[in-house]
Amino acid sequence: MSDSPIIREKAVKAPAVEPDEKATTGPALRKQVTDACKAIDNGPRVLKLYMEMCARCGTCAEQCPVYQGEPTELRNPARRSDLIRSVFKKHMTVSGKVFGPLVGGRDFDGDMQRFVDAFYECTGCRRCATFCPMGIDNSVITRKGRAIVDKLGWTPERLQKVIDISLETGNTDGANQAALKETARFLEEEIADDCGVEVRIPYDVAGAEIFFVPPSGDLLVNPEAVMGIAKVFHKLGISWTLSSRAFDGANYGLFTGDDKSMKEDNKLYIDEARRLKCKTLMMGECGHAHRIMKFMMEKAKWWGDLPFEITNVLQFTAGIIEDGAIRLDKSANPDAVTYHDPCNFGRSCGIVEEPRRIMMASCADFREMTPNRHLNWCCGGGGGLSAMDDIYEFRMNVSGKMKLKQIDETEAKFCAAPCSNCKRQLAQLMEYHKRNVTIGGVHDVVYRALVL
Amino acid sequence: MNHLILGILPYFTVIIFLVGIGYRFYIWIKAPQPGAITLFPAPSGGADSFFAIVKESLLFPGLFKGDRFLWAAAWIFHVTLALIIIGHVRVFTDFPGLWAALGINADSMSAISGGIAGVTITICALLLIVRRLAILRVREISSFSDFMIMLLIMAILATGNAMRFGEHFDLNMTRSYFSALATFSLTSSLMPANQMFTLHFFLAQILIMFIPFSKILHFGGIFFTQTIIKKA
Ligand code: SF4
Ligand code: SF4
């Protein structure tokens, strides 16, 4: 592992900014932020449009989980986006140059901490974009804001650590190959104990049909989903494999706006898929990982044409249920259950019906949250916030507030969320507010219901 | 003064508007956009995407779900505005043959429909201004120019309504004025000697000139932004 070119490159990278340069004011910092905002003039088109298209109508605030959780001025999506927009307006538009603040053109005020905090209070859920009459997706501006923050070395320490660990070890938990192998053995024993059947959890099998990439949290923290998936593959007799080097689709470069590390992190998986000669790269219960693979990497051809297809395990299992290839016993899940649409699966990947098909086929009492599917409220931990313990109170009392209400209304005892970040946020939310609701994955219910 | 507003300014207005808009669209088209950032549910492209974008731009379904009151005020405002703009064709020219063929009295028709439209849009504009002032989440993102644009629009509507509901306004006067303007043969005797008209026309020209540099540009930009998120 230590000979990986990725790590070598990271090691020689100079530390972004020395702590003593992190003055909250200072002309150098001010200039860097200003220049970064001005650079939007070179594209992409979407950001250029967003700099001038906002009708100042306030619809986004009405639909934003954070603003609805507890409104403050900078939690108003359009206002937060103005942190960048006003600088762009002032320097790059005719009206801004002539009329300045009268048309909303302003210089960066130099308060970098405020800038960072504001952009790390948006969960990137894209709910605002669903309702905005101008088609403005504030999460795109948020990511730009975070990219500026990242360039100046202000990315919150916790998230930077996750990225560094992931680039170093190939997974965001920092687990090594031995840990993966041990976990696989352990899960095999668990399944044997639970079901009395020997189900394999294979890794590094070159030539397997399916290369499966879960989030590492689904192996190390909430393994029931992976156990359920293993059972499905076993039942169907499909050859599949994990990789002991690449077992975590999570990729935090999406959250910090750091395109370079996002691609670096992604490359390991493509290399591994090629090495294993799989026919299918199947992403697990992790929305943002699937989004990066399918809608960013594959679409934009980061690594050229690929000799394998990319699918998601939710689509796979929903498909075989439709085909009647497996038998599910609903009485194994008698309690009321509900489903949380992770924003990345729903709004960003369009995977909304598949998990429902799986849940309904496996559970006796499935209940919808309202609203649901692409209108669903964010768990409150999107955009990497879930991993940030320093904003725990904010996540529990502000960004997660709408979600808590939604879950309460279903009166469900189990809530499935196919996303490690959602799971962490929701589990903490339930604990903090003393709710008696278990949080798990979609394949958790399959694990219990599948008749071998 | 009259000569400036009626004889010279209109040419600048047209040039600034057309060049400004053209330049903005050109810049947007030219700006690189690596891939769509699809927002689901999204049509898979082609004709489906096209219709989704047209629907979003004409009916505002997202806003309908997101803020029903704003949707009502904004949608009626925009539709009425479109009708009023179409109705203004009669300020420039007339189609007596068409009216005869359809068997309608164009003057009384436009008096009624124009009157209703003028009142309707004024009410909507008022509601939008009050909303901007009254609701915190809107007020805190409003700049001076957002109010100024609305005030300018209100002034244009007020002067327009004054002509509509005031003493009889002779459209033949504006028709000969505009045709002279268009053929560069304007003489001072052809300039309408109606102060209300001059004021109305002046304010409208200010607004039109400001469009390429303001958020009113959204009437064209919306197609660009929707195209980026409505394509799988
Ligand atoms: S992306 Fe989500 S959290 Fe961010 S501004 Fe939009 S609605 Fe709010
Ligand atoms: S909903 Fe869209 S147009 Fe309205 S304020 Fe928010 S970003 Fe601007």
Coordinates of N, CA and C in Angstrom, one line a residue, chain A residues 42-46 48-50 52-59 61-63 67 72-73 76 78-79 82 94-95 99 101-104 126 129-135 137 140 295 299 346-350 374-375, chain B residues 24 27-34 36-41 56 60 62-63 65-67 70 131-132 136-138 140-146 210 212-215 217-218 220-222 224-226 228-229 231-232:
Chain A
N42 N -15.0 32.8 -15.6 CA -14.5 31.8 -16.6 C -15.4 30.6 -16.7
G43 N -16.4 30.5 -16.0 CA -17.2 29.3 -16.0 C -17.1 28.5 -14.7
P44 N -17.8 27.4 -14.5 CA -18.7 26.9 -15.4 C -20.0 27.7 -15.6
R45 N -20.7 27.4 -16.7 CA -21.8 28.2 -17.1 C -22.8 28.3 -15.9
V46 N -23.0 27.2 -15.3 CA -24.1 27.1 -14.3 C -23.8 28.1 -13.2
K48 N -22.0 30.9 -13.4 CA -22.1 32.2 -14.0 C -23.6 32.6 -14.0
L49 N -24.5 31.7 -14.4 CA -25.9 32.0 -14.4 C -26.4 32.3 -12.9
Y50 N -25.9 31.4 -12.0 CA -26.4 31.6 -10.6 C -26.0 32.9 -10.0
E52 N -26.3 35.7 -11.4 CA -27.1 36.8 -11.8 C -28.6 36.5 -11.9
M53 N -29.0 35.2 -11.8 CA -30.3 34.8 -12.0 C -31.3 34.9 -10.9
C54 N -30.8 35.0 -9.6 CA -31.6 34.8 -8.5 C -32.7 36.0 -8.5
A55 N -33.9 35.6 -8.3 CA -35.0 36.6 -8.3 C -35.3 37.1 -6.9
R56 N -34.5 36.7 -5.9 CA -34.7 37.1 -4.5 C -36.1 36.9 -4.0
C57 N -36.6 35.7 -4.3 CA -38.0 35.4 -4.0 C -38.2 34.7 -2.6
G58 N -37.1 34.1 -2.1 CA -37.2 33.5 -0.8 C -37.9 32.1 -0.7
T59 N -38.1 31.5 -1.9 CA -38.7 30.2 -1.9 C -37.7 29.1 -1.3
A61 N -35.5 29.4 1.0 CA -35.5 29.4 2.5 C -36.7 28.7 3.0
E62 N -37.8 28.8 2.4 CA -39.0 28.2 2.8 C -38.9 26.6 2.8
Q63 N -38.0 26.2 1.9 CA -37.9 24.7 1.6 C -36.5 24.1 2.1
Y67 N -32.7 26.3 7.3 CA -33.4 27.6 7.6 C -34.7 27.2 8.3
T72 N -31.7 31.8 10.6 CA -30.8 33.0 10.8 C -30.5 33.5 9.4
E73 N -30.0 34.7 9.4 CA -29.8 35.4 8.1 C -28.9 34.5 7.1
N76 N -30.3 31.5 5.3 CA -31.1 31.7 4.2 C -30.3 31.4 2.9
A78 N -30.3 31.9 -0.3 CA -29.9 33.0 -1.2 C -28.9 33.9 -0.5
R79 N -29.1 34.1 0.7 CA -28.2 35.0 1.5 C -26.8 34.4 1.6
D82 N -25.0 34.7 -1.5 CA -24.6 36.1 -1.7 C -23.2 36.3 -1.2
V94 N -21.7 44.9 -14.8 CA -21.8 46.3 -15.1 C -22.5 47.0 -14.0
S95 N -23.7 46.4 -13.6 CA -24.5 47.1 -12.6 C -23.8 47.2 -11.3
F99 N -23.3 50.6 -9.6 CA -24.2 50.9 -8.4 C -23.8 50.3 -7.1
P101 N -23.4 48.5 -3.8 CA -24.4 47.9 -2.8 C -25.8 48.1 -3.2
L102 N -26.1 49.1 -4.0 CA -27.5 49.3 -4.3 C -28.1 48.1 -5.1
V103 N -27.3 47.4 -5.8 CA -27.7 46.3 -6.6 C -27.2 45.0 -6.0
G104 N -26.7 45.1 -4.7 CA -26.2 43.9 -4.0 C -24.7 43.6 -4.3
R126 N -29.9 19.9 -2.0 CA -30.5 20.3 -3.2 C -32.1 20.4 -3.2
A129 N -33.2 23.5 -4.8 CA -33.2 23.5 -6.3 C -34.5 22.9 -6.8
T130 N -35.1 22.0 -6.1 CA -36.4 21.4 -6.5 C -37.5 22.4 -6.6
F131 N -37.4 23.5 -5.8 CA -38.5 24.4 -5.8 C -38.2 25.8 -6.4
C132 N -36.9 26.1 -6.6 CA -36.5 27.4 -7.1 C -37.1 27.7 -8.5
P133 N -37.8 28.7 -8.6 CA -38.4 29.0 -9.9 C -37.4 29.3 -11.0
M134 N -36.2 29.7 -10.6 CA -35.1 30.1 -11.5 C -34.2 28.9 -11.8
G135 N -34.5 27.7 -11.2 CA -33.6 26.6 -11.4 C -32.2 26.7 -10.8
D137 N -29.6 25.9 -8.0 CA -29.2 24.9 -7.1 C -28.1 25.5 -6.1
V140 N -24.7 24.0 -5.4 CA -23.5 24.2 -6.4 C -22.7 25.4 -5.9
F295 N -22.8 9.5 -12.1 CA -23.2 10.8 -12.7 C -22.0 11.8 -12.8
K299 N -20.1 9.7 -16.5 CA -20.7 10.7 -17.4 C -19.6 11.5 -18.1
G346 N -32.0 10.1 -4.0 CA -33.2 10.7 -4.5 C -33.1 11.8 -5.5
R347 N -32.7 12.9 -5.1 CA -32.6 14.1 -6.0 C -31.4 14.0 -7.0
S348 N -30.3 13.3 -6.6 CA -29.2 13.3 -7.4 C -29.0 12.1 -8.3
C349 N -29.6 11.0 -8.0 CA -29.5 9.8 -8.8 C -30.8 9.2 -9.3
G350 N -31.9 9.7 -8.8 CA -33.2 9.3 -9.2 C -33.5 7.9 -8.8
H374 N -38.3 12.6 -4.1 CA -37.4 13.8 -4.4 C -37.8 15.0 -3.6
L375 N -38.9 15.0 -2.8 CA -39.2 16.1 -2.0 C -38.8 15.9 -0.5
Chain B
R24 N -25.3 39.0 -23.4 CA -25.5 38.2 -22.2 C -25.7 36.7 -22.7
I27 N -22.5 35.2 -23.9 CA -21.6 34.9 -22.9 C -22.0 33.6 -22.2
W28 N -23.3 33.4 -22.0 CA -23.7 32.2 -21.3 C -23.5 31.0 -22.2
I29 N -23.8 31.2 -23.5 CA -23.6 30.0 -24.4 C -22.1 29.7 -24.5
K30 N -21.3 30.7 -24.5 CA -19.9 30.5 -24.6 C -19.2 29.8 -23.4
A31 N -19.8 30.1 -22.2 CA -19.2 29.6 -21.0 C -19.2 28.1 -20.9
P32 N -18.1 27.5 -20.6 CA -18.1 26.0 -20.6 C -19.0 25.4 -19.5
Q33 N -19.7 24.4 -19.8 CA -20.5 23.7 -18.8 C -20.2 22.2 -19.0
P34 N -19.3 21.7 -18.1 CA -18.9 20.3 -18.2 C -20.0 19.4 -17.7
A36 N -24.2 17.9 -17.3 CA -25.4 18.4 -16.6 C -25.3 18.1 -15.2
I37 N -25.9 18.9 -14.3 CA -26.0 18.5 -12.9 C -27.4 18.1 -12.6
T38 N -27.8 16.9 -13.1 CA -29.2 16.5 -13.2 C -29.8 16.5 -11.8
L39 N -31.0 17.1 -11.8 CA -31.8 17.0 -10.5 C -33.0 16.2 -10.9
F40 N -33.2 15.1 -10.1 CA -34.3 14.2 -10.4 C -35.5 14.6 -9.6
P41 N -36.7 14.2 -10.1 CA -37.0 13.4 -11.3 C -36.7 14.3 -12.6
E56 N -41.7 24.3 -17.1 CA -41.2 25.0 -15.9 C -41.2 26.5 -16.1
F60 N -44.3 27.5 -13.9 CA -43.6 27.5 -12.6 C -44.1 26.4 -11.7
G62 N -42.5 24.2 -10.0 CA -41.7 24.1 -8.8 C -42.1 25.1 -7.7
L63 N -42.4 26.3 -8.2 CA -42.8 27.3 -7.3 C -44.2 27.0 -6.7
K65 N -45.4 24.2 -6.0 CA -45.2 23.3 -4.8 C -44.6 24.0 -3.7
G66 N -43.7 24.9 -4.0 CA -42.8 25.5 -2.9 C -43.4 26.6 -2.1
D67 N -44.2 27.5 -2.8 CA -44.8 28.6 -2.2 C -46.0 29.0 -3.0
L70 N -46.9 32.9 -3.4 CA -46.0 33.6 -4.3 C -46.3 33.1 -5.8
R131 N -45.2 41.6 0.0 CA -44.6 40.4 0.5 C -43.1 40.6 0.7
R132 N -42.4 41.3 -0.2 CA -41.0 41.6 0.0 C -40.7 42.3 1.3
L136 N -39.8 38.1 6.5 CA -38.4 38.2 6.8 C -37.5 37.5 5.8
R137 N -37.8 36.3 5.5 CA -36.9 35.5 4.6 C -36.7 36.2 3.3
V138 N -37.7 37.0 2.8 CA -37.6 37.7 1.6 C -36.9 39.0 1.8
E140 N -34.8 39.9 4.0 CA -33.3 39.8 4.3 C -32.5 39.5 3.1
I141 N -33.1 39.1 2.0 CA -32.3 38.9 0.8 C -32.6 40.0 -0.3
S142 N -33.4 41.0 0.1 CA -33.7 42.0 -0.9 C -32.7 43.2 -0.9
S143 N -32.3 43.6 -2.0 CA -31.5 44.8 -2.0 C -32.3 46.0 -2.5
F144 N -31.7 47.1 -2.4 CA -32.3 48.4 -2.8 C -32.9 48.2 -4.2
S145 N -32.1 47.6 -5.1 CA -32.6 47.5 -6.5 C -33.8 46.7 -6.7
D146 N -34.0 45.7 -5.8 CA -35.2 44.8 -5.9 C -36.5 45.7 -5.7
F210 N -32.6 48.7 -18.6 CA -32.0 48.1 -17.4 C -32.0 46.6 -17.5
P212 N -31.0 44.1 -19.4 CA -29.8 43.2 -19.6 C -28.9 43.3 -18.4
F213 N -29.0 44.3 -17.6 CA -28.1 44.4 -16.5 C -28.7 44.0 -15.1
S214 N -29.9 43.5 -15.2 CA -30.6 43.3 -13.9 C -31.1 41.9 -13.9
K215 N -31.7 41.6 -12.7 CA -32.3 40.2 -12.6 C -33.5 40.0 -13.5
L217 N -33.4 39.8 -16.3 CA -32.9 39.0 -17.4 C -33.3 37.5 -17.2
H218 N -33.9 37.2 -16.0 CA -34.3 35.8 -15.8 C -35.3 35.3 -16.8
G220 N -34.9 35.2 -19.8 CA -34.2 34.4 -20.8 C -33.3 33.4 -20.2
G221 N -32.7 33.8 -19.0 CA -31.8 32.9 -18.3 C -32.4 31.6 -17.8
I222 N -33.7 31.7 -17.6 CA -34.4 30.5 -17.0 C -34.2 29.3 -17.9
F224 N -31.7 28.6 -19.7 CA -30.3 28.1 -19.5 C -30.2 27.3 -18.2
T225 N -30.7 27.8 -17.1 CA -30.6 27.1 -15.9 C -31.4 25.9 -15.8
Q226 N -32.6 25.9 -16.4 CA -33.4 24.7 -16.4 C -32.8 23.6 -17.3
I228 N -29.7 22.9 -17.6 CA -28.6 22.3 -16.9 C -29.1 21.3 -15.9
I229 N -30.3 21.5 -15.2 CA -30.7 20.5 -14.2 C -31.8 19.6 -14.7
K231 N -31.9 17.5 -17.4 CA -31.4 16.6 -18.4 C -30.7 15.4 -17.7
A232 N -31.2 14.2 -17.9 CA -30.5 13.1 -17.3 C -29.3 12.7 -18.1

